Amino acid sequence: MTSDLSTPAAPDGGAESGAVLDGNAAAGDFAGILASDPTTVTVRCGSCGSTQAFGQLSACLGGPGTVLRCRQCEAMVARVAKTPQGTWLDLSGSSSWLFLPAPGPA
Ligand SMILES: [Zn+2]
């Protein structure tokens, strides 16, 4: 497991109080939307094109929504926000998501 997450402070002017975690921390918010376990997904950043496992993305919780950021370029890759109108899913920062086939019964 990745235990060394010496995350540099992101000087992007964000005043969010939520700590920056990894994508696994955001899995619960996405699991209710996606049909499969988000931690098995590989996401390609729409900004720099790097591919990262969902769990390797930087996750900002505690704001108005859950934001996932690219570890390479810190661009926003995905965002989910729950509002009284419903749940917003913004994937505009990613170019593709790879869902692995569900493992069959062994
Ligand atoms: Zn990127």
Short mmCIF file of N, CA and C and ligand atoms in Angstrom, two decimals:
data_model
loop_
_atom_site.label_atom_id
_atom_site.label_comp_id
_atom_site.label_asym_id
_atom_site.label_seq_id
_atom_site.Cartn_x
_atom_site.Cartn_y
_atom_site.Cartn_z
N MET A 1 0.84 -1.19 0.00
CA MET A 1 0.00 0.00 0.00
C MET A 1 0.88 1.25 0.00
N THR A 2 0.33 2.31 -0.48
CA THR A 2 1.08 3.56 -0.49
C THR A 2 0.85 4.28 0.82
N SER A 3 1.88 4.32 1.62
CA SER A 3 1.76 5.00 2.89
C SER A 3 2.53 6.31 2.88
N ASP A 4 3.37 6.50 1.86
CA ASP A 4 4.14 7.74 1.78
C ASP A 4 3.40 8.75 0.93
N LEU A 5 2.58 9.54 1.55
CA LEU A 5 1.81 10.54 0.83
C LEU A 5 2.17 11.93 1.34
N SER A 6 3.44 12.24 1.20
CA SER A 6 3.88 13.57 1.62
C SER A 6 3.40 14.57 0.59
N THR A 7 2.14 14.92 0.71
CA THR A 7 1.50 15.76 -0.29
C THR A 7 1.99 17.20 -0.18
N PRO A 8 2.51 17.74 -1.27
CA PRO A 8 2.89 19.15 -1.22
C PRO A 8 1.65 20.03 -1.19
N ALA A 9 1.74 21.11 -0.50
CA ALA A 9 0.60 22.02 -0.43
C ALA A 9 0.33 22.59 -1.81
N ALA A 10 -0.89 22.51 -2.23
CA ALA A 10 -1.25 23.00 -3.55
C ALA A 10 -1.50 24.50 -3.49
N PRO A 11 -0.63 25.29 -4.09
CA PRO A 11 -0.79 26.75 -4.02
C PRO A 11 -1.74 27.27 -5.09
N ASP A 12 -2.90 26.67 -5.17
CA ASP A 12 -3.83 27.09 -6.21
C ASP A 12 -4.90 28.04 -5.65
N GLY A 13 -4.64 28.60 -4.51
CA GLY A 13 -5.55 29.59 -3.97
C GLY A 13 -6.81 29.01 -3.38
N GLY A 14 -6.90 27.69 -3.34
CA GLY A 14 -8.11 27.08 -2.80
C GLY A 14 -8.20 27.31 -1.30
N ALA A 15 -9.34 27.74 -0.86
CA ALA A 15 -9.53 27.99 0.56
C ALA A 15 -10.35 26.87 1.19
N GLU A 16 -10.34 25.72 0.54
CA GLU A 16 -11.13 24.63 1.06
C GLU A 16 -10.51 24.10 2.35
N SER A 17 -11.34 23.72 3.24
CA SER A 17 -10.84 23.23 4.52
C SER A 17 -10.56 21.74 4.47
N GLY A 18 -11.03 21.07 3.42
CA GLY A 18 -10.85 19.63 3.34
C GLY A 18 -9.40 19.27 3.09
N ALA A 19 -8.95 18.22 3.74
CA ALA A 19 -7.59 17.76 3.55
C ALA A 19 -7.48 17.05 2.21
N VAL A 20 -6.29 17.07 1.65
CA VAL A 20 -6.05 16.37 0.40
C VAL A 20 -5.68 14.92 0.72
N LEU A 21 -6.50 14.02 0.21
CA LEU A 21 -6.29 12.61 0.45
C LEU A 21 -6.05 11.93 -0.88
N ASP A 22 -6.05 10.61 -0.89
CA ASP A 22 -5.94 9.93 -2.17
C ASP A 22 -7.34 9.51 -2.64
N GLY A 23 -7.36 8.98 -3.86
CA GLY A 23 -8.63 8.69 -4.49
C GLY A 23 -9.48 7.69 -3.73
N ASN A 24 -8.83 6.84 -2.96
CA ASN A 24 -9.60 5.85 -2.21
C ASN A 24 -10.58 6.53 -1.24
N ALA A 25 -10.18 7.70 -0.76
CA ALA A 25 -11.04 8.41 0.17
C ALA A 25 -12.30 8.91 -0.52
N ALA A 26 -12.24 9.08 -1.83
CA ALA A 26 -13.39 9.58 -2.58
C ALA A 26 -14.20 8.46 -3.19
N ALA A 27 -13.77 7.23 -3.01
CA ALA A 27 -14.42 6.10 -3.68
C ALA A 27 -15.89 6.00 -3.31
N GLY A 28 -16.21 6.29 -2.06
CA GLY A 28 -17.59 6.15 -1.63
C GLY A 28 -18.53 7.08 -2.36
N ASP A 29 -18.07 8.31 -2.63
CA ASP A 29 -18.92 9.27 -3.31
C ASP A 29 -19.17 8.86 -4.75
N PHE A 30 -18.18 8.19 -5.36
CA PHE A 30 -18.33 7.79 -6.76
C PHE A 30 -19.00 6.43 -6.88
N ALA A 31 -18.90 5.61 -5.85
CA ALA A 31 -19.46 4.26 -5.93
C ALA A 31 -20.97 4.29 -6.09
N GLY A 32 -21.61 5.34 -5.55
CA GLY A 32 -23.05 5.42 -5.68
C GLY A 32 -23.50 5.81 -7.07
N ILE A 33 -22.58 6.26 -7.91
CA ILE A 33 -22.91 6.73 -9.26
C ILE A 33 -22.46 5.72 -10.30
N LEU A 34 -21.22 5.27 -10.16
CA LEU A 34 -20.67 4.33 -11.12
C LEU A 34 -21.21 2.94 -10.85
N ALA A 35 -21.27 2.16 -11.90
CA ALA A 35 -21.83 0.82 -11.77
C ALA A 35 -20.82 -0.18 -11.23
N SER A 36 -19.59 0.24 -11.12
CA SER A 36 -18.57 -0.68 -10.62
C SER A 36 -17.73 0.01 -9.56
N ASP A 37 -16.89 -0.75 -8.94
CA ASP A 37 -16.03 -0.23 -7.87
C ASP A 37 -15.06 0.80 -8.46
N PRO A 38 -15.15 2.05 -8.05
CA PRO A 38 -14.30 3.07 -8.65
C PRO A 38 -12.81 2.83 -8.41
N THR A 39 -12.47 2.09 -7.38
CA THR A 39 -11.05 1.90 -7.10
C THR A 39 -10.39 0.96 -8.10
N THR A 40 -11.18 0.32 -8.97
CA THR A 40 -10.61 -0.54 -10.00
C THR A 40 -10.48 0.20 -11.33
N VAL A 41 -10.86 1.47 -11.34
CA VAL A 41 -10.88 2.24 -12.58
C VAL A 41 -9.54 2.92 -12.81
N THR A 42 -9.13 2.98 -14.07
CA THR A 42 -7.95 3.76 -14.45
C THR A 42 -8.45 5.00 -15.19
N VAL A 43 -7.96 6.15 -14.77
CA VAL A 43 -8.44 7.42 -15.31
C VAL A 43 -7.31 8.12 -16.06
N ARG A 44 -7.63 8.64 -17.24
CA ARG A 44 -6.66 9.41 -18.00
C ARG A 44 -6.96 10.89 -17.83
N CYS A 45 -5.94 11.62 -17.42
CA CYS A 45 -6.07 13.06 -17.22
C CYS A 45 -6.29 13.74 -18.57
N GLY A 46 -7.27 14.62 -18.63
CA GLY A 46 -7.54 15.33 -19.87
C GLY A 46 -6.57 16.47 -20.11
N SER A 47 -5.78 16.80 -19.11
CA SER A 47 -4.87 17.92 -19.25
C SER A 47 -3.48 17.47 -19.70
N CYS A 48 -2.91 16.51 -18.98
CA CYS A 48 -1.55 16.08 -19.30
C CYS A 48 -1.52 14.70 -19.95
N GLY A 49 -2.64 13.99 -19.94
CA GLY A 49 -2.72 12.71 -20.62
C GLY A 49 -2.17 11.53 -19.84
N SER A 50 -1.72 11.74 -18.63
CA SER A 50 -1.21 10.61 -17.86
C SER A 50 -2.36 9.76 -17.34
N THR A 51 -2.10 8.47 -17.21
CA THR A 51 -3.11 7.57 -16.69
C THR A 51 -2.74 7.19 -15.27
N GLN A 52 -3.74 7.18 -14.41
CA GLN A 52 -3.52 6.87 -13.01
C GLN A 52 -4.69 6.04 -12.50
N ALA A 53 -4.39 5.16 -11.59
CA ALA A 53 -5.46 4.44 -10.91
C ALA A 53 -6.27 5.45 -10.10
N PHE A 54 -7.55 5.17 -10.00
CA PHE A 54 -8.44 6.06 -9.25
C PHE A 54 -7.87 6.37 -7.88
N GLY A 55 -7.36 5.35 -7.23
CA GLY A 55 -6.84 5.52 -5.88
C GLY A 55 -5.57 6.35 -5.79
N GLN A 56 -4.93 6.58 -6.93
CA GLN A 56 -3.71 7.38 -6.92
C GLN A 56 -3.98 8.86 -7.13
N LEU A 57 -5.20 9.19 -7.52
CA LEU A 57 -5.54 10.60 -7.71
C LEU A 57 -5.56 11.32 -6.37
N SER A 58 -5.34 12.61 -6.41
CA SER A 58 -5.48 13.41 -5.20
C SER A 58 -6.95 13.71 -4.99
N ALA A 59 -7.41 13.55 -3.77
CA ALA A 59 -8.82 13.78 -3.48
C ALA A 59 -8.97 14.89 -2.45
N CYS A 60 -9.83 15.84 -2.76
CA CYS A 60 -10.15 16.91 -1.82
C CYS A 60 -11.58 16.73 -1.37
N LEU A 61 -11.74 16.36 -0.09
CA LEU A 61 -13.07 16.17 0.46
C LEU A 61 -13.41 17.36 1.36
N GLY A 62 -14.64 17.45 1.71
CA GLY A 62 -15.03 18.44 2.70
C GLY A 62 -15.45 19.77 2.12
N GLY A 63 -15.25 19.98 0.82
CA GLY A 63 -15.74 21.20 0.19
C GLY A 63 -17.18 21.03 -0.21
N PRO A 64 -17.64 21.85 -1.13
CA PRO A 64 -19.01 21.70 -1.63
C PRO A 64 -19.18 20.42 -2.42
N GLY A 65 -18.09 19.82 -2.82
CA GLY A 65 -18.13 18.55 -3.53
C GLY A 65 -16.83 17.83 -3.31
N THR A 66 -16.74 16.65 -3.88
CA THR A 66 -15.51 15.88 -3.81
C THR A 66 -14.76 16.08 -5.12
N VAL A 67 -13.52 16.51 -5.03
CA VAL A 67 -12.73 16.82 -6.22
C VAL A 67 -11.55 15.87 -6.30
N LEU A 68 -11.36 15.30 -7.49
CA LEU A 68 -10.19 14.46 -7.75
C LEU A 68 -9.25 15.22 -8.66
N ARG A 69 -7.98 15.22 -8.29
CA ARG A 69 -6.98 15.93 -9.08
C ARG A 69 -5.89 14.99 -9.54
N CYS A 70 -5.32 15.31 -10.70
CA CYS A 70 -4.21 14.56 -11.27
C CYS A 70 -2.98 14.73 -10.39
N ARG A 71 -2.27 13.62 -10.14
CA ARG A 71 -1.04 13.70 -9.34
C ARG A 71 0.09 14.33 -10.15
N GLN A 72 -0.02 14.27 -11.47
CA GLN A 72 1.07 14.77 -12.31
C GLN A 72 0.99 16.28 -12.50
N CYS A 73 -0.18 16.77 -12.84
CA CYS A 73 -0.29 18.19 -13.20
C CYS A 73 -1.27 18.95 -12.30
N GLU A 74 -1.90 18.24 -11.37
CA GLU A 74 -2.81 18.84 -10.40
C GLU A 74 -4.08 19.41 -11.03
N ALA A 75 -4.34 19.06 -12.28
CA ALA A 75 -5.59 19.50 -12.90
C ALA A 75 -6.76 18.75 -12.28
N MET A 76 -7.92 19.38 -12.25
CA MET A 76 -9.13 18.72 -11.78
C MET A 76 -9.52 17.65 -12.80
N VAL A 77 -9.64 16.43 -12.33
CA VAL A 77 -9.97 15.32 -13.22
C VAL A 77 -11.46 14.99 -13.14
N ALA A 78 -11.99 14.97 -11.96
CA ALA A 78 -13.40 14.61 -11.79
C ALA A 78 -13.91 15.27 -10.51
N ARG A 79 -15.21 15.46 -10.50
CA ARG A 79 -15.82 16.10 -9.34
C ARG A 79 -17.23 15.58 -9.19
N VAL A 80 -17.63 15.35 -7.98
CA VAL A 80 -19.01 14.95 -7.71
C VAL A 80 -19.53 15.83 -6.57
N ALA A 81 -20.73 16.33 -6.76
CA ALA A 81 -21.33 17.20 -5.75
C ALA A 81 -22.78 16.82 -5.58
N LYS A 82 -23.17 16.66 -4.35
CA LYS A 82 -24.56 16.33 -4.04
C LYS A 82 -25.29 17.60 -3.63
N THR A 83 -26.38 17.87 -4.34
CA THR A 83 -27.17 19.07 -4.08
C THR A 83 -28.62 18.65 -3.87
N PRO A 84 -29.45 19.55 -3.40
CA PRO A 84 -30.88 19.21 -3.27
C PRO A 84 -31.51 18.81 -4.59
N GLN A 85 -30.96 19.29 -5.71
CA GLN A 85 -31.51 18.93 -7.02
C GLN A 85 -31.08 17.55 -7.46
N GLY A 86 -30.00 17.06 -6.91
CA GLY A 86 -29.47 15.76 -7.32
C GLY A 86 -27.96 15.75 -7.22
N THR A 87 -27.37 14.75 -7.82
CA THR A 87 -25.93 14.60 -7.75
C THR A 87 -25.31 15.01 -9.08
N TRP A 88 -24.36 15.93 -9.01
CA TRP A 88 -23.65 16.39 -10.19
C TRP A 88 -22.37 15.59 -10.34
N LEU A 89 -22.14 15.09 -11.55
CA LEU A 89 -20.91 14.38 -11.85
C LEU A 89 -20.21 15.13 -12.98
N ASP A 90 -19.04 15.64 -12.70
CA ASP A 90 -18.29 16.42 -13.68
C ASP A 90 -17.01 15.66 -14.01
N LEU A 91 -16.94 15.14 -15.22
CA LEU A 91 -15.76 14.39 -15.66
C LEU A 91 -15.01 15.16 -16.75
N SER A 92 -15.25 16.45 -16.83
CA SER A 92 -14.71 17.24 -17.94
C SER A 92 -13.19 17.31 -17.91
N GLY A 93 -12.60 17.05 -16.76
CA GLY A 93 -11.14 17.13 -16.68
C GLY A 93 -10.43 15.85 -17.05
N SER A 94 -11.19 14.83 -17.39
CA SER A 94 -10.58 13.55 -17.76
C SER A 94 -10.90 13.25 -19.22
N SER A 95 -10.02 12.50 -19.87
CA SER A 95 -10.28 12.16 -21.27
C SER A 95 -10.87 10.77 -21.41
N SER A 96 -10.58 9.88 -20.47
CA SER A 96 -11.18 8.55 -20.54
C SER A 96 -11.08 7.85 -19.19
N TRP A 97 -11.99 6.91 -19.00
CA TRP A 97 -12.00 6.08 -17.79
C TRP A 97 -12.01 4.63 -18.27
N LEU A 98 -11.12 3.83 -17.73
CA LEU A 98 -11.06 2.42 -18.10
C LEU A 98 -11.64 1.58 -16.98
N PHE A 99 -12.74 0.89 -17.31
CA PHE A 99 -13.38 0.01 -16.33
C PHE A 99 -12.98 -1.42 -16.66
N LEU A 100 -12.35 -2.08 -15.73
CA LEU A 100 -11.95 -3.46 -15.95
C LEU A 100 -13.19 -4.36 -15.91
N PRO A 101 -13.14 -5.45 -16.64
CA PRO A 101 -14.27 -6.39 -16.58
C PRO A 101 -14.40 -6.94 -15.16
N ALA A 102 -15.63 -7.13 -14.77
CA ALA A 102 -15.87 -7.66 -13.44
C ALA A 102 -15.31 -9.08 -13.35
N PRO A 103 -14.64 -9.38 -12.27
CA PRO A 103 -14.11 -10.74 -12.13
C PRO A 103 -15.24 -11.75 -12.03
N GLY A 104 -15.11 -12.79 -12.79
CA GLY A 104 -16.13 -13.83 -12.75
C GLY A 104 -15.98 -14.69 -11.51
N PRO A 105 -16.96 -15.52 -11.28
CA PRO A 105 -16.87 -16.42 -10.12
C PRO A 105 -15.72 -17.40 -10.30
N ALA A 106 -14.92 -17.53 -9.29
CA ALA A 106 -13.71 -18.35 -9.40
C ALA A 106 -14.00 -19.81 -9.31
ZN ZN B 1 -2.66 15.61 -15.45
#
